Short mmCIF file of C-alpha atoms in Angstrom, two decimals:
data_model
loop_
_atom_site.label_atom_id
_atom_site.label_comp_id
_atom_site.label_asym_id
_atom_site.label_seq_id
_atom_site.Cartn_x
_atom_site.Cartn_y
_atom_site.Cartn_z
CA UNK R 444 14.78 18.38 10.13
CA UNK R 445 18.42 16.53 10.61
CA UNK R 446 19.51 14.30 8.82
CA UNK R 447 19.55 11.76 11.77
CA UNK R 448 15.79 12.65 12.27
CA UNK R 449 14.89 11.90 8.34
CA UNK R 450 16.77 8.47 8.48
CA UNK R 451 14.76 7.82 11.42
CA UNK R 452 11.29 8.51 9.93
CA UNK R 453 12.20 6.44 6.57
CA UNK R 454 12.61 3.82 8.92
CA UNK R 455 9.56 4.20 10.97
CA UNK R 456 7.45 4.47 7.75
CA UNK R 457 9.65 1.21 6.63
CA UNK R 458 8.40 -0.79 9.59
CA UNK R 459 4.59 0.52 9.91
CA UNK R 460 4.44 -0.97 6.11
CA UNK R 461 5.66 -4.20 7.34
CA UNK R 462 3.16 -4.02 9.63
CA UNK R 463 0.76 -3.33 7.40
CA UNK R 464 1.55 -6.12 5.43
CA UNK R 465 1.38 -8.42 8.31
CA UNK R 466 -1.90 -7.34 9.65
CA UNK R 467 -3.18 -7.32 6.40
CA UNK R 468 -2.58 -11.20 5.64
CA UNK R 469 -3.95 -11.54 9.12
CA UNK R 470 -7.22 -9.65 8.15
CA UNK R 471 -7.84 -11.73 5.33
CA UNK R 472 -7.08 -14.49 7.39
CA UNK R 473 -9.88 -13.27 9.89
CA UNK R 474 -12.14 -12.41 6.93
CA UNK R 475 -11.68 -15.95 5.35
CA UNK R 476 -12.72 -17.82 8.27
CA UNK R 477 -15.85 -15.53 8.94
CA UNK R 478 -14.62 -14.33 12.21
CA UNK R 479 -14.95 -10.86 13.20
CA UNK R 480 -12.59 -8.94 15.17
CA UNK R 481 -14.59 -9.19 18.17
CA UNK R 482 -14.94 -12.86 18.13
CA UNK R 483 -11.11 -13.05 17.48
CA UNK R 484 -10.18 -10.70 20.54
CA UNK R 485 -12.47 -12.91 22.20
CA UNK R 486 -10.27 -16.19 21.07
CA UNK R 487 -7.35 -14.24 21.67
CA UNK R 488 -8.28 -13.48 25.43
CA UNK R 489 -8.52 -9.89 24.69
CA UNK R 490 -10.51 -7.47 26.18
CA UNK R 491 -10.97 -5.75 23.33
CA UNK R 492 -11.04 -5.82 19.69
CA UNK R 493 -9.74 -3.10 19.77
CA UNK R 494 -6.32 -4.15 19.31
CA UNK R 495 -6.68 -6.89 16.39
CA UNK R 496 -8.24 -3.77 14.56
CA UNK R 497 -4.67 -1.71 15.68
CA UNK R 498 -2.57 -4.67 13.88
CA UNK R 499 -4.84 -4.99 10.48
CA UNK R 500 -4.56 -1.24 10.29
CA UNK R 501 -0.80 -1.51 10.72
CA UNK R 502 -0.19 0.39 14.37
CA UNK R 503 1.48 -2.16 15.45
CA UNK R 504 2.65 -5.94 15.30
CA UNK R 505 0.91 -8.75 16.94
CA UNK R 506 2.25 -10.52 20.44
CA UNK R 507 4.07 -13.82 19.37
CA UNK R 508 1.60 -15.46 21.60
CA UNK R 509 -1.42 -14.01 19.52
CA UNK R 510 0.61 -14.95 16.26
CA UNK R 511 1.04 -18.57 17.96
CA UNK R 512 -2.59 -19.01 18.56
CA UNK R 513 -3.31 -17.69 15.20
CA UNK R 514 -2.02 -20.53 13.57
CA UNK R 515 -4.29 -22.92 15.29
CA UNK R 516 -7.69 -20.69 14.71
CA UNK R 517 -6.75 -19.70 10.83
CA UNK R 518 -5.57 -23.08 9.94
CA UNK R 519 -1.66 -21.49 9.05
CA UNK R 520 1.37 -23.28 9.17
CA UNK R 521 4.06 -22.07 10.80
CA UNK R 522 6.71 -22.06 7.93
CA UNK R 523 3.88 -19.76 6.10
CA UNK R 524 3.83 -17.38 8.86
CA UNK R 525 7.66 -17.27 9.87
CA UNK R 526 8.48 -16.56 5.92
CA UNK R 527 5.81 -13.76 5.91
CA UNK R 528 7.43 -12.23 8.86
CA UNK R 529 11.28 -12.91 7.76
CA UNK R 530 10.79 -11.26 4.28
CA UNK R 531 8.69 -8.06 5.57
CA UNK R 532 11.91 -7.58 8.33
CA UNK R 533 14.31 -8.68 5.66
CA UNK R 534 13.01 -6.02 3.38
CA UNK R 535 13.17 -3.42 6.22
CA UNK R 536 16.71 -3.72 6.69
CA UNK R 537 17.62 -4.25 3.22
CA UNK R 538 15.73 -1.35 2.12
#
């Protein structure tokens, strides 16, 4: 392995455990409000739950539109959510 290719993995593995720290608050958002991921999807316009089970497993991040209209179904404020977001990429590229 290069050196170019390890830097590149620690940051991968730097950004899937934002993600799993943001799909994790969002999960126990979900769970909170007795919603399951299929009703969610479903709130969400989503075909699928597939993919709000992809973000609370840490795969990936969620659209800023699904983020948006999570605020309104979970109750969140938006200055919760943006500081959640700004530390997990603040700690990415201080890390």
């Amino acid at each position: 392995m290069t050196h170019t290719t390890a830097i590149e993995t620690g940051q991968q593995l730097k950004i899937k455990r934002s993600f799993q720290v943001i799909g994790g608050f969002f999960r126990d958002k979900r769970v909170e409000s007795n919603i399951t991921q299929a009703e969610l999807a479903k709130l969400l316009k989503f075909k699928s739950p597939q993919m709000i089970s992809n973000w609370e497993r840490g795969l990936c991040s969620p659209p800023l539109e699904s983020i948006a209209s999570m605020l309104h179904i979970f109750g969140l404020s938006k200055e919760e959510v943006m500081e959640l977001i700004l530390e997990e990429n603040r700690r990415v590229l201080d890390e």
